[in-house]
């Protein structure tokens, strides 16, 4: 796939999800406007929209793209935004910068950030419950998939393990387990939900797509760890070296920088191998895997 074609696809997906998110922000009395402002700030602060794009690309791989996917894309981005708002809180990672801007609790206040995160989480499931053009069974399946990926068996579990890992000596298997939940679970759900929303994916296709997602989910974290070492604060949009400063275990600290880079490339190849049974319509997914391991921020 040509770089220009992939860039156009990414831009189109971002535009689709941004427009869909704007229509789904709640209308509230003036007394609640600060809450909605904090939600909007957290949704539209320069995110790459990787998870919605993965959902769109998974549907493309199955030869389908409809407006049904906008609800899925919005749900994924709302959950992701909520997780970042809460991760940045003083009780969690205590970060002041996110994507080069003040984090929500700095831009507003801690209570507003907590409530905005809560509201974004529930907005995600509202989007799925009202997804147009999908059967009730499919909507229920999507809700279950996102709940499992984002709750105590998925992303939240990963964050809990991460917080408990500070100043601890984790081995590679323990680190992989942590990130398979914290980062990987929602990436896997993004691909799986994109496929489910087409209502035409076979179990074998979903299994292959999940293997692809597991590989890029881990690659995403390995690349994050690499960038925390080699990129500067302006490029990252957050403090450079924050993982080392917090004494958190990373793939770079366990493997070394060059071996971590090799690991990321090997995971990229695993992702490509998982797509062997898909034709050219999965090229967006293939390009996304390359994008994840080649990105600079």
Coordinates of C-alpha atoms in Angstrom, one line a residue:
X1 CA 0.0 0.0 0.0
X2 CA 1.3 3.4 -0.9
X3 CA 2.1 5.8 1.9
X4 CA -0.2 8.4 0.5
X5 CA -3.1 6.0 0.3
X6 CA -2.6 4.9 3.9
X7 CA -2.3 8.5 5.1
X8 CA -5.6 9.3 3.4
X9 CA -7.2 6.3 5.0
X10 CA -5.9 7.4 8.5
X11 CA -7.1 11.0 7.9
X12 CA -10.6 9.8 6.7
X13 CA -11.0 7.6 9.8
X14 CA -10.0 10.4 12.1
X15 CA -12.4 12.7 10.5
X16 CA -15.2 10.2 10.7
X17 CA -14.7 9.4 14.4
X18 CA -14.2 13.1 15.3
X19 CA -17.4 14.1 13.6
X20 CA -19.3 11.2 15.2
X21 CA -17.9 12.0 18.7
X22 CA -19.1 15.6 18.4
X23 CA -22.6 14.5 17.9
X24 CA -22.5 12.2 20.9
X25 CA -21.3 14.6 23.5
X26 CA -24.3 15.1 25.9
X27 CA -26.5 18.2 26.2
X28 CA -26.7 19.3 29.8
X29 CA -27.9 22.2 31.8
X30 CA -25.5 25.1 32.2
X31 CA -24.6 23.9 35.7
X32 CA -23.1 20.8 34.1
X33 CA -21.2 22.5 31.3
X34 CA -17.8 22.2 33.1
X35 CA -18.2 18.5 33.0
X36 CA -18.9 18.4 29.3
X37 CA -16.1 20.8 28.7
X38 CA -13.7 18.4 30.5
X39 CA -15.0 15.5 28.5
X40 CA -14.6 17.4 25.2
X41 CA -11.1 18.5 26.2
X42 CA -10.1 14.9 26.9
X43 CA -11.6 13.6 23.7
X44 CA -10.1 16.2 21.4
X45 CA -6.6 16.8 22.7
X46 CA -4.6 15.4 19.7
X47 CA -5.1 11.7 20.0
X48 CA -3.9 9.5 17.1
X49 CA -7.2 7.6 17.1
X50 CA -5.4 4.3 16.7
X51 CA -8.1 2.2 18.3
X52 CA -11.0 3.5 16.1
X53 CA -8.8 3.2 13.0
X54 CA -8.1 -0.4 13.9
X55 CA -11.8 -1.0 14.1
X56 CA -12.4 0.6 10.7
X57 CA -9.4 -1.3 9.2
X58 CA -10.7 -4.7 10.5
X59 CA -14.0 -4.1 8.9
X60 CA -12.2 -3.1 5.6
X61 CA -10.3 -6.4 5.8
X62 CA -13.7 -8.2 5.7
X63 CA -14.9 -6.0 2.8
X64 CA -17.2 -3.9 4.8
X65 CA -17.4 -0.3 6.0
X66 CA -20.7 1.3 7.1
X67 CA -21.8 4.0 9.5
X68 CA -22.4 1.2 12.0
X69 CA -18.7 1.4 12.7
X70 CA -18.9 5.0 13.8
X71 CA -20.6 4.0 17.1
X72 CA -17.9 1.3 17.7
X73 CA -15.2 3.9 16.9
X74 CA -16.7 6.4 19.3
X75 CA -17.1 3.8 22.1
X76 CA -13.4 2.8 21.8
X77 CA -12.1 6.3 21.8
X78 CA -14.3 7.3 24.8
X79 CA -13.0 4.3 26.8
X80 CA -9.4 5.1 25.8
X81 CA -9.9 8.8 26.7
X82 CA -11.4 7.9 30.1
X83 CA -8.5 5.6 30.8
X84 CA -5.9 8.3 30.1
X85 CA -7.7 10.9 32.2
X86 CA -7.7 8.5 35.2
X87 CA -4.1 7.3 34.5
X88 CA -2.8 10.8 34.7
X89 CA -4.4 11.6 38.1
X90 CA -2.2 12.3 41.1
X91 CA -3.3 8.9 42.7
X92 CA -2.1 7.1 39.6
X93 CA 0.8 8.2 37.3
X94 CA 0.6 11.9 38.5
X95 CA 1.3 13.3 35.0
X96 CA 1.0 17.0 34.1
X97 CA 1.3 16.6 30.3
X98 CA -0.6 14.5 27.8
X99 CA 0.1 14.9 24.1
X100 CA 1.9 18.2 24.8
X101 CA -1.1 19.7 26.7
X102 CA -2.0 20.0 30.3
X103 CA -3.7 16.8 31.6
X104 CA -7.4 17.1 32.5
X105 CA -6.8 17.4 36.2
X106 CA -4.4 20.3 35.6
X107 CA -6.5 22.0 32.9
X108 CA -9.7 21.7 35.1
X109 CA -9.3 20.2 38.6
X110 CA -9.0 16.7 40.0
X111 CA -12.7 16.2 40.8
X112 CA -13.7 17.4 37.3
X113 CA -11.2 15.0 35.7
X114 CA -12.5 12.1 37.7
X115 CA -16.1 12.9 36.8
X116 CA -15.2 13.4 33.1
X117 CA -13.5 10.0 33.0
X118 CA -16.6 8.4 34.6
X119 CA -18.9 10.1 32.1
X120 CA -16.7 9.1 29.1
X121 CA -16.7 5.5 30.3
X122 CA -20.5 5.4 30.4
X123 CA -20.8 7.3 27.1
X124 CA -18.9 4.4 25.5
X125 CA -21.5 1.9 26.4
X126 CA -24.3 4.3 25.5
X127 CA -22.8 4.5 22.0
X128 CA -22.8 0.7 21.6
X129 CA -26.3 0.3 23.0
X130 CA -27.7 2.7 20.4
X131 CA -25.5 1.6 17.4
X132 CA -27.7 2.0 14.3
X133 CA -28.2 -0.8 11.8
X134 CA -27.0 -3.6 14.1
X135 CA -29.0 -6.4 15.6
X136 CA -29.6 -6.5 19.3
X137 CA -27.5 -9.6 19.6
X138 CA -24.5 -7.9 17.9
X139 CA -24.9 -4.8 20.1
X140 CA -24.9 -7.0 23.2
X141 CA -21.8 -8.9 21.9
X142 CA -20.0 -5.6 21.3
X143 CA -20.9 -4.3 24.8
X144 CA -19.6 -7.5 26.4
X145 CA -16.4 -7.4 24.4
X146 CA -15.6 -3.8 25.4
X147 CA -16.6 -4.4 29.1
X148 CA -14.3 -7.4 29.3
X149 CA -11.4 -5.6 27.6
X150 CA -11.7 -2.4 29.7
X151 CA -12.6 -3.7 33.2
X152 CA -11.2 -5.9 35.9
X153 CA -10.2 -8.6 33.5
X154 CA -8.6 -6.2 31.0
X155 CA -7.3 -2.6 31.0
X156 CA -8.1 -1.8 34.6
X157 CA -6.3 -5.0 35.8
X158 CA -3.3 -4.0 33.7
X159 CA -3.2 -0.5 35.4
X160 CA -3.5 -2.2 38.8
X161 CA -0.5 -4.5 38.0
X162 CA 1.4 -1.5 36.7
X163 CA 0.9 0.5 39.9
X164 CA 2.0 -2.4 42.0
X165 CA 5.1 -3.0 39.8
X166 CA 6.8 0.3 40.8
X167 CA 10.2 -0.5 42.4
X168 CA 9.5 -4.2 41.7
X169 CA 11.7 -6.6 39.7
X170 CA 9.5 -8.0 37.0
X171 CA 10.6 -10.6 34.5
X172 CA 9.6 -10.5 30.8
X173 CA 6.6 -12.8 31.3
X174 CA 5.3 -10.6 34.1
X175 CA 5.8 -7.5 32.0
X176 CA 4.1 -9.0 29.0
X177 CA 1.1 -10.0 31.2
X178 CA 0.8 -6.5 32.5
X179 CA 0.8 -4.9 29.1
X180 CA -1.4 -7.5 27.5
X181 CA -4.0 -6.2 29.9
X182 CA -3.2 -2.5 30.2
X183 CA -2.6 -1.8 26.5
X184 CA -3.2 -4.9 24.6
X185 CA -6.8 -5.8 25.7
X186 CA -8.3 -2.6 24.2
X187 CA -6.3 -2.9 21.0
X188 CA -7.5 -6.5 20.7
X189 CA -11.1 -5.4 21.4
X190 CA -10.8 -2.7 18.7
X191 CA -10.0 -5.2 16.0
X192 CA -12.5 -7.7 17.3
X193 CA -15.3 -5.2 17.5
X194 CA -14.6 -3.9 14.1
X195 CA -15.0 -7.4 12.8
X196 CA -18.1 -8.2 14.9
X197 CA -19.8 -5.0 13.6
X198 CA -19.7 -6.3 10.1
X199 CA -21.9 -9.2 11.2
X200 CA -20.2 -11.3 8.6
X201 CA -16.9 -12.4 10.2
X202 CA -16.3 -16.1 10.6
X203 CA -14.8 -17.5 13.8
X204 CA -11.6 -18.4 12.0
X205 CA -11.3 -14.8 10.7
X206 CA -11.9 -13.4 14.2
X207 CA -9.2 -15.7 15.6
X208 CA -6.7 -14.6 13.0
X209 CA -7.5 -10.9 13.6
X210 CA -7.1 -11.4 17.4
X211 CA -3.7 -13.0 16.8
X212 CA -2.8 -9.9 14.7
X213 CA -4.1 -7.6 17.5
X214 CA -2.2 -9.4 20.2
X215 CA 1.0 -8.9 18.3
X216 CA 0.6 -5.2 17.6
X217 CA -0.7 -4.6 21.1
X218 CA 2.6 -5.8 22.5
X219 CA 4.5 -4.0 19.8
X220 CA 2.7 -0.8 20.7
X221 CA 4.0 -1.0 24.2
X222 CA 7.5 -2.0 23.2
X223 CA 7.7 1.0 20.9
X224 CA 6.4 3.2 23.7
X225 CA 9.2 2.0 26.0
X226 CA 11.7 2.7 23.2
X227 CA 10.4 6.2 22.6
X228 CA 10.5 7.0 26.4
X229 CA 14.3 6.6 26.0
X230 CA 15.1 8.0 22.6
X231 CA 12.5 10.8 22.0
X232 CA 12.4 14.2 23.6
X233 CA 9.6 15.7 25.7
X234 CA 8.4 17.9 22.8
X235 CA 8.1 15.0 20.5
X236 CA 6.5 12.7 23.0
X237 CA 4.1 15.3 24.4
X238 CA 4.8 14.1 27.9
X239 CA 8.0 14.1 30.1
X240 CA 10.8 12.1 28.5
X241 CA 12.2 9.4 30.7
X242 CA 9.1 9.3 32.9
X243 CA 9.2 5.5 33.2
X244 CA 12.8 5.4 34.3
X245 CA 12.1 8.3 36.7
X246 CA 9.3 6.3 38.2
X247 CA 11.5 3.2 38.4
X248 CA 9.0 1.3 36.3
X249 CA 10.1 -1.9 34.5
X250 CA 10.1 -1.6 30.7
X251 CA 11.2 -3.7 27.7
X252 CA 14.2 -1.4 27.3
X253 CA 15.2 -1.8 31.0
X254 CA 14.9 -5.6 30.7
X255 CA 16.2 -6.3 27.2
X256 CA 18.3 -3.2 26.4
X257 CA 17.5 -0.7 23.6
X258 CA 18.7 -2.6 20.6
X259 CA 17.0 -5.9 21.7
X260 CA 13.8 -4.0 22.3
X261 CA 13.9 -2.6 18.8
X262 CA 14.4 -6.2 17.5
X263 CA 11.5 -7.3 19.5
X264 CA 9.2 -4.7 18.0
X265 CA 10.2 -5.7 14.5
X266 CA 9.6 -9.4 15.3
X267 CA 6.1 -8.6 16.7
X268 CA 5.4 -6.7 13.5
X269 CA 6.2 -9.8 11.5
X270 CA 4.0 -11.9 13.7
X271 CA 1.2 -9.5 13.0
X272 CA 1.7 -9.8 9.2
X273 CA 1.8 -13.6 9.5
X274 CA -1.6 -13.6 11.3
X275 CA -3.1 -11.8 8.2
X276 CA -1.8 -14.4 5.7
X277 CA -5.3 -15.6 5.0
X278 CA -6.6 -12.1 4.2
X279 CA -6.3 -10.5 0.8
X280 CA -5.4 -6.9 -0.2
X281 CA -8.3 -5.5 1.8
X282 CA -6.3 -6.1 4.9
X283 CA -3.5 -3.9 3.7
X284 CA -4.7 -1.1 6.0
X285 CA -4.1 -3.5 9.0
X286 CA -0.7 -4.4 7.6
X287 CA 0.2 -0.7 7.3
X288 CA -1.1 0.0 10.8
X289 CA 1.3 -2.6 12.2
X290 CA 4.2 -0.9 10.4
X291 CA 3.0 2.5 11.6
X292 CA 2.9 1.3 15.3
X293 CA 6.6 0.1 15.3
X294 CA 7.9 3.0 13.2
X295 CA 6.1 6.0 14.9
X296 CA 8.1 8.6 16.6
X297 CA 5.6 9.7 19.3

